[in-house]
Structure formats: structure tokens, C-alpha cells
Amino acid sequence: MHTTADLFADTSPAVHAVPTSDRVAFEIGWDYAHYRLTPPPEALADGHPVQQGWRAGAATFGTRTLKPTPHVRKWLQLRLSAWRRGHAFEGVQVTPNFLAQIDVPECPILRIALTHASGAGSDASVDRVCNRAGYAAGNLAVMSTRANQAKADLDWRDAMQIVRQLEASGLDTLDGLGTVHWSRLAVLMSFATPLKHDEAACLPLLVLPPNRLRLLNPVQALQAVVTLAFTQEQAVPRLRELMAHVPAAARHDFQVFVLTLQARRLALGMRLAGPALRRALEDLWADAAVNRRWQRFALALTEADTERLVRIAARRGLGGKGWQWLPGHAATEGWATGNAGRSVPSARQPVRSFAGR
């Protein structure tokens, strides 16, 4: 069995011709060959490191190649795009299997069915949630190409500013997205951006966190897990167990908030389930009373209080079986946050996170 590491250890002149800085591109070309796929035409110019890796891999594997799946193709495209733009790509956890796990049938921003390779704005697109971090597990989500193109290199504050501009101007859309879409995009990006407790506590949960996304702000993690409890049976009794751990001064406000959510959930009808229920729960956060009662509770907590409650909620599976608490040293592993997501060595920036799998 041959690997790219074996090849780099080879003494052939072709291998020594590959600069260290281009080894990432060489490995991408090698993996294209391993799946018997051809890189894009612009990467096939003579001397291009992707072309060198592809030719070397093709010579090594011949017809003994692996079968490419749609997620393998996406994985290769994502790596090549990251390399071209100089962004960090964490290749240990971000695999074709990981991309399959975060795949969704509907755009979380536009709520339209996602298509594939149609050339339309509805095509599925994988991108970083926080643009100041790299392509890494916990910072990737699937959305429509139209939403992703509008997102571009903006951050969550930019998206919120666009919301205010649209509201002030009376315009319906900007870059194809309306106010509600930009609001969802801002909340989604805020999940993967460390914020002050008071700032994060005042954001409505207009979009639930996608699978495997890491929430870096404990108060948003608590907000999500309490909301997601209403996708399961016996939500209120289970939340009463959590209430016992809420600081006494905030316990009444928590009870009022939970009862408010319960009333809204009952009004939706108990037959509502699955994706339709998730969308309906997101829409509840457009209700001024829900946000007012949430903020009254959340702002009565310290960040330490919130983190403790999130840990308890994770252990008890209040948000679902796939949710887990991640320690600080693992929260942004491979994100390259110290270099704004660029592909250069950096010191790890530890933050907390609560993640869904």
C-alpha cells in the first residue's frame, strides 16, 4: 500500500521537485488519483502541485482505485478550494464520512430543498460558519449556494447590520436574501464566534444549530438545548430536573420561560414532528414574549452558571442523545483561530463549546 508520506520519502527526482509549501496540494492531487477522478482543468497545468500529485498517484494506483461517493467529491473540492484561498483545512476529522454526517436535505437559511450539481442557487454548499476560522470539524455547515454566496466573507455582525439596513430602507432583499434570512444567517454565524455572555444572551434562536456544529457560547448552548427538549416527550418534567440546579434567584424566571415555551408548543399541535417541528420551534423565537422572558432569565445568570447548567443538560441528554460537552482544549482544535483561519502555524486558542453529533 502506498501513501503520500511514502512518496515524499522516495528518492525520485519528481518527488524532490515538490516544494514543502505545495505538499498539501500534492496530496490533494494524489487523492484525486486514488479515487480515479480528474482535478479541475486549472489544476492540471504543467508544474502545478495538484497535477504533480495526480500524475504520481495515477502512476502508483493504476486501476486499483477507490469508488468515489458524492461526499468524496465534495471533500476533494473543499480541500482544493481551501488550499487555493490559503485557508486552513483540518484533515483528521473532516473526512467524507464527516461531510455525510452534516449533510441536510434543506437549506437552514432559506428553507428550500437542496439540489446537487444543478448549477442553481439551490445547490448544496459546504462552508465555514465562522469566516475567521478554518475548515474544521465544528465550523462547517451545509446551506444553499445562494445563501453561501450572500454570506461571502462576512461575519455575524455584518449580517446583523444588513438586517438593520433592510429594515430602515424598506427594501425586501439584499443579495437575494430577505430580513429573516439575514437574521438566521447572523445567528448561525454567532454560534461559532466567541461572544460576551450578555451579547449572546440577547440573540433569538432563529435557527437551531446544525448537526456537529460547535456552539462556543454557553448561553446559546443552553438556549438551544432547552428549545430542543420540546422535540422530545416529557419535556417539562425533564426540564424541572434541570431547574433544581438553576441559581435560586433565577429559578422563577426559568420556570416562566419554560411554561411560555410549553404553551407555544401545545399551540403547534402534538402531531407536529421532525423537520416541521424544528422550523416551528425556530419561528417561536420571533415572538417578543419568548425573547423577553428568555433574556430576563439568561441575563440573571453568570457565564459560569450557564456553563454548569449546560454540562448537566448534556449529561442528561436534554437536547438529544448526540449532544455532548467538549473541553476547552478540544473546542476549536484545527480551527486556526489565531491566524484568522489562514493555513499557517498558530497557537491554539482554547474556548468552550457544546456540540451536537
PDB file of C-alpha atoms in Angstrom, residues 46-199:
ATOM      1  CA  ASP A  46       2.388  21.511 -16.062  1.00  0.00           C
ATOM      2  CA  GLY A  47       4.250  22.055 -12.818  1.00  0.00           C
ATOM      3  CA  HIS A  48       1.089  22.648 -10.790  1.00  0.00           C
ATOM      4  CA  PRO A  49       1.473  20.770  -7.449  1.00  0.00           C
ATOM      5  CA  VAL A  50      -2.017  19.262  -7.742  1.00  0.00           C
ATOM      6  CA  GLN A  51      -1.160  17.995 -11.217  1.00  0.00           C
ATOM      7  CA  GLN A  52       2.112  16.547  -9.905  1.00  0.00           C
ATOM      8  CA  GLY A  53       0.327  14.683  -7.135  1.00  0.00           C
ATOM      9  CA  TRP A  54      -2.362  13.475  -9.519  1.00  0.00           C
ATOM     10  CA  ARG A  55       0.168  12.122 -12.025  1.00  0.00           C
ATOM     11  CA  ALA A  56       2.198  10.461  -9.279  1.00  0.00           C
ATOM     12  CA  GLY A  57      -0.923   8.910  -7.782  1.00  0.00           C
ATOM     13  CA  ALA A  58      -2.190   7.701 -11.150  1.00  0.00           C
ATOM     14  CA  ALA A  59       1.161   6.028 -11.816  1.00  0.00           C
ATOM     15  CA  THR A  60       1.059   4.361  -8.406  1.00  0.00           C
ATOM     16  CA  PHE A  61      -2.568   3.207  -8.262  1.00  0.00           C
ATOM     17  CA  GLY A  62      -3.275   2.424 -11.922  1.00  0.00           C
ATOM     18  CA  THR A  63      -6.731   0.860 -11.972  1.00  0.00           C
ATOM     19  CA  ARG A  64      -6.559  -0.150  -8.284  1.00  0.00           C
ATOM     20  CA  THR A  65      -8.620   2.827  -7.185  1.00  0.00           C
ATOM     21  CA  LEU A  66     -11.417   3.520  -4.744  1.00  0.00           C
ATOM     22  CA  LYS A  67     -15.023   4.250  -5.655  1.00  0.00           C
ATOM     23  CA  PRO A  68     -15.854   7.957  -5.284  1.00  0.00           C
ATOM     24  CA  THR A  69     -19.059   8.870  -3.479  1.00  0.00           C
ATOM     25  CA  PRO A  70     -20.717  12.299  -3.687  1.00  0.00           C
ATOM     26  CA  HIS A  71     -19.184  13.143  -0.315  1.00  0.00           C
ATOM     27  CA  VAL A  72     -15.721  12.116  -1.509  1.00  0.00           C
ATOM     28  CA  ARG A  73     -16.112  14.505  -4.425  1.00  0.00           C
ATOM     29  CA  LYS A  74     -17.241  17.271  -2.067  1.00  0.00           C
ATOM     30  CA  TRP A  75     -14.313  16.523   0.267  1.00  0.00           C
ATOM     31  CA  LEU A  76     -11.810  16.898  -2.564  1.00  0.00           C
ATOM     32  CA  GLN A  77     -13.460  20.080  -3.843  1.00  0.00           C
ATOM     33  CA  LEU A  78     -13.491  21.562  -0.347  1.00  0.00           C
ATOM     34  CA  ARG A  79      -9.813  20.812   0.245  1.00  0.00           C
ATOM     35  CA  LEU A  80      -8.826  22.260  -3.116  1.00  0.00           C
ATOM     36  CA  SER A  81     -10.893  25.399  -2.506  1.00  0.00           C
ATOM     37  CA  ALA A  82      -9.344  25.867   0.940  1.00  0.00           C
ATOM     38  CA  TRP A  83      -5.822  25.475  -0.465  1.00  0.00           C
ATOM     39  CA  ARG A  84      -6.446  27.936  -3.283  1.00  0.00           C
ATOM     40  CA  ARG A  85      -7.696  30.567  -0.849  1.00  0.00           C
ATOM     41  CA  GLY A  86      -4.961  29.943   1.711  1.00  0.00           C
ATOM     42  CA  HIS A  87      -7.340  28.722   4.404  1.00  0.00           C
ATOM     43  CA  ALA A  88      -6.520  26.070   6.989  1.00  0.00           C
ATOM     44  CA  PHE A  89      -8.109  22.658   6.438  1.00  0.00           C
ATOM     45  CA  GLU A  90      -8.157  20.166   9.312  1.00  0.00           C
ATOM     46  CA  GLY A  91      -7.879  16.808   7.584  1.00  0.00           C
ATOM     47  CA  VAL A  92      -8.077  14.376  10.501  1.00  0.00           C
ATOM     48  CA  GLN A  93     -11.709  14.938  11.468  1.00  0.00           C
ATOM     49  CA  VAL A  94     -13.038  16.486   8.255  1.00  0.00           C
ATOM     50  CA  THR A  95     -13.449  13.390   6.091  1.00  0.00           C
ATOM     51  CA  PRO A  96     -16.028  12.227   3.528  1.00  0.00           C
ATOM     52  CA  ASN A  97     -17.821  10.475   6.393  1.00  0.00           C
ATOM     53  CA  PHE A  98     -17.945  13.705   8.389  1.00  0.00           C
ATOM     54  CA  LEU A  99     -19.408  15.545   5.393  1.00  0.00           C
ATOM     55  CA  ALA A 100     -22.073  12.848   5.127  1.00  0.00           C
ATOM     56  CA  GLN A 101     -22.957  13.389   8.802  1.00  0.00           C
ATOM     57  CA  ILE A 102     -23.510  17.124   8.394  1.00  0.00           C
ATOM     58  CA  ASP A 103     -25.461  16.790   5.139  1.00  0.00           C
ATOM     59  CA  VAL A 104     -29.034  18.101   5.215  1.00  0.00           C
ATOM     60  CA  PRO A 105     -31.924  17.990   2.724  1.00  0.00           C
ATOM     61  CA  GLU A 106     -32.967  21.610   3.288  1.00  0.00           C
ATOM     62  CA  CYS A 107     -31.131  24.938   3.489  1.00  0.00           C
ATOM     63  CA  PRO A 108     -31.318  26.127   7.114  1.00  0.00           C
ATOM     64  CA  ILE A 109     -31.282  29.761   5.958  1.00  0.00           C
ATOM     65  CA  LEU A 110     -33.728  29.795   3.019  1.00  0.00           C
ATOM     66  CA  ARG A 111     -35.668  26.641   3.980  1.00  0.00           C
ATOM     67  CA  ILE A 112     -35.655  25.356   0.411  1.00  0.00           C
ATOM     68  CA  ALA A 113     -34.940  21.801  -0.720  1.00  0.00           C
ATOM     69  CA  LEU A 114     -31.281  21.429  -1.626  1.00  0.00           C
ATOM     70  CA  THR A 115     -30.275  20.228  -5.081  1.00  0.00           C
ATOM     71  CA  HIS A 116     -26.945  18.873  -6.259  1.00  0.00           C
ATOM     72  CA  ALA A 117     -24.772  19.850  -9.214  1.00  0.00           C
ATOM     73  CA  SER A 118     -27.666  21.561 -10.999  1.00  0.00           C
ATOM     74  CA  GLY A 119     -25.946  24.919 -11.281  1.00  0.00           C
ATOM     75  CA  ALA A 120     -28.861  26.571  -9.463  1.00  0.00           C
ATOM     76  CA  GLY A 121     -28.761  28.671  -6.313  1.00  0.00           C
ATOM     77  CA  SER A 122     -30.475  25.793  -4.517  1.00  0.00           C
ATOM     78  CA  ASP A 123     -27.410  23.530  -4.857  1.00  0.00           C
ATOM     79  CA  ALA A 124     -25.940  22.342  -1.550  1.00  0.00           C
ATOM     80  CA  SER A 125     -22.784  24.134  -0.464  1.00  0.00           C
ATOM     81  CA  VAL A 126     -20.457  23.337   2.456  1.00  0.00           C
ATOM     82  CA  ASP A 127     -18.700  26.275   4.058  1.00  0.00           C
ATOM     83  CA  ARG A 128     -17.245  27.651   7.247  1.00  0.00           C
ATOM     84  CA  VAL A 129     -19.743  29.072   9.716  1.00  0.00           C
ATOM     85  CA  CYS A 130     -17.218  31.500  11.203  1.00  0.00           C
ATOM     86  CA  ASN A 131     -15.134  33.029   8.428  1.00  0.00           C
ATOM     87  CA  ARG A 132     -12.297  33.845  10.833  1.00  0.00           C
ATOM     88  CA  ALA A 133     -11.612  30.168  11.405  1.00  0.00           C
ATOM     89  CA  GLY A 134     -10.523  27.347   9.125  1.00  0.00           C
ATOM     90  CA  TYR A 135     -12.256  24.380   7.545  1.00  0.00           C
ATOM     91  CA  ALA A 136     -12.524  22.196  10.612  1.00  0.00           C
ATOM     92  CA  ALA A 137     -14.970  19.963  12.451  1.00  0.00           C
ATOM     93  CA  GLY A 138     -17.475  22.079  14.317  1.00  0.00           C
ATOM     94  CA  ASN A 139     -17.109  25.069  11.986  1.00  0.00           C
ATOM     95  CA  LEU A 140     -18.757  23.636   8.882  1.00  0.00           C
ATOM     96  CA  ALA A 141     -22.392  23.611   7.804  1.00  0.00           C
ATOM     97  CA  VAL A 142     -24.397  22.876   4.665  1.00  0.00           C
ATOM     98  CA  MET A 143     -26.577  25.570   3.128  1.00  0.00           C
ATOM     99  CA  SER A 144     -27.737  26.615  -0.324  1.00  0.00           C
ATOM    100  CA  THR A 145     -25.270  28.156  -2.751  1.00  0.00           C
ATOM    101  CA  ARG A 146     -27.410  31.307  -2.821  1.00  0.00           C
ATOM    102  CA  ALA A 147     -27.191  31.723   0.956  1.00  0.00           C
ATOM    103  CA  ASN A 148     -23.485  30.917   0.957  1.00  0.00           C
ATOM    104  CA  GLN A 149     -22.720  33.420  -1.804  1.00  0.00           C
ATOM    105  CA  ALA A 150     -24.570  36.123   0.120  1.00  0.00           C
ATOM    106  CA  LYS A 151     -22.647  35.179   3.268  1.00  0.00           C
ATOM    107  CA  ALA A 152     -19.330  35.512   1.397  1.00  0.00           C
ATOM    108  CA  ASP A 153     -16.626  36.654   3.867  1.00  0.00           C
ATOM    109  CA  LEU A 154     -18.995  38.436   6.260  1.00  0.00           C
ATOM    110  CA  ASP A 155     -19.208  37.838   9.982  1.00  0.00           C
ATOM    111  CA  TRP A 156     -22.296  37.747  12.185  1.00  0.00           C
ATOM    112  CA  ARG A 157     -22.137  41.467  12.964  1.00  0.00           C
ATOM    113  CA  ASP A 158     -22.065  42.288   9.259  1.00  0.00           C
ATOM    114  CA  ALA A 159     -25.188  40.168   8.768  1.00  0.00           C
ATOM    115  CA  MET A 160     -26.961  41.935  11.634  1.00  0.00           C
ATOM    116  CA  GLN A 161     -26.019  45.293  10.125  1.00  0.00           C
ATOM    117  CA  ILE A 162     -27.627  44.216   6.845  1.00  0.00           C
ATOM    118  CA  VAL A 163     -30.797  43.307   8.771  1.00  0.00           C
ATOM    119  CA  ARG A 164     -30.905  46.836  10.198  1.00  0.00           C
ATOM    120  CA  GLN A 165     -30.248  48.356   6.770  1.00  0.00           C
ATOM    121  CA  LEU A 166     -33.084  46.378   5.196  1.00  0.00           C
ATOM    122  CA  GLU A 167     -35.476  47.339   7.983  1.00  0.00           C
ATOM    123  CA  ALA A 168     -34.544  51.017   7.680  1.00  0.00           C
ATOM    124  CA  SER A 169     -34.640  51.157   3.875  1.00  0.00           C
ATOM    125  CA  GLY A 170     -37.838  49.221   3.329  1.00  0.00           C
ATOM    126  CA  LEU A 171     -36.121  47.013   0.761  1.00  0.00           C
ATOM    127  CA  ASP A 172     -37.226  43.387   0.611  1.00  0.00           C
ATOM    128  CA  THR A 173     -33.888  41.707  -0.123  1.00  0.00           C
ATOM    129  CA  LEU A 174     -30.147  42.197  -0.420  1.00  0.00           C
ATOM    130  CA  ASP A 175     -28.088  39.715  -2.448  1.00  0.00           C
ATOM    131  CA  GLY A 176     -31.180  37.547  -2.765  1.00  0.00           C
ATOM    132  CA  LEU A 177     -31.830  37.232   0.975  1.00  0.00           C
ATOM    133  CA  GLY A 178     -34.615  38.880   2.946  1.00  0.00           C
ATOM    134  CA  THR A 179     -34.544  40.185   6.502  1.00  0.00           C
ATOM    135  CA  VAL A 180     -35.494  36.849   8.054  1.00  0.00           C
ATOM    136  CA  HIS A 181     -32.803  35.048   6.030  1.00  0.00           C
ATOM    137  CA  TRP A 182     -30.079  37.501   7.047  1.00  0.00           C
ATOM    138  CA  SER A 183     -31.251  37.201  10.659  1.00  0.00           C
ATOM    139  CA  ARG A 184     -30.941  33.410  10.553  1.00  0.00           C
ATOM    140  CA  LEU A 185     -27.523  33.704   8.935  1.00  0.00           C
ATOM    141  CA  ALA A 186     -26.331  36.090  11.643  1.00  0.00           C
ATOM    142  CA  VAL A 187     -27.493  33.746  14.429  1.00  0.00           C
ATOM    143  CA  LEU A 188     -25.888  30.746  12.725  1.00  0.00           C
ATOM    144  CA  MET A 189     -22.535  32.535  12.438  1.00  0.00           C
ATOM    145  CA  SER A 190     -22.765  33.767  16.037  1.00  0.00           C
ATOM    146  CA  PHE A 191     -22.779  30.169  17.306  1.00  0.00           C
ATOM    147  CA  ALA A 192     -19.158  29.682  16.169  1.00  0.00           C
ATOM    148  CA  THR A 193     -17.998  33.137  17.288  1.00  0.00           C
ATOM    149  CA  PRO A 194     -16.960  33.723  20.920  1.00  0.00           C
ATOM    150  CA  LEU A 195     -19.199  36.491  22.316  1.00  0.00           C
ATOM    151  CA  LYS A 196     -19.685  38.189  25.652  1.00  0.00           C
ATOM    152  CA  HIS A 197     -22.314  36.464  27.762  1.00  0.00           C
ATOM    153  CA  ASP A 198     -24.726  39.412  27.756  1.00  0.00           C
ATOM    154  CA  GLU A 199     -24.443  39.823  23.986  1.00  0.00           C
TER     155      GLU A 199
END
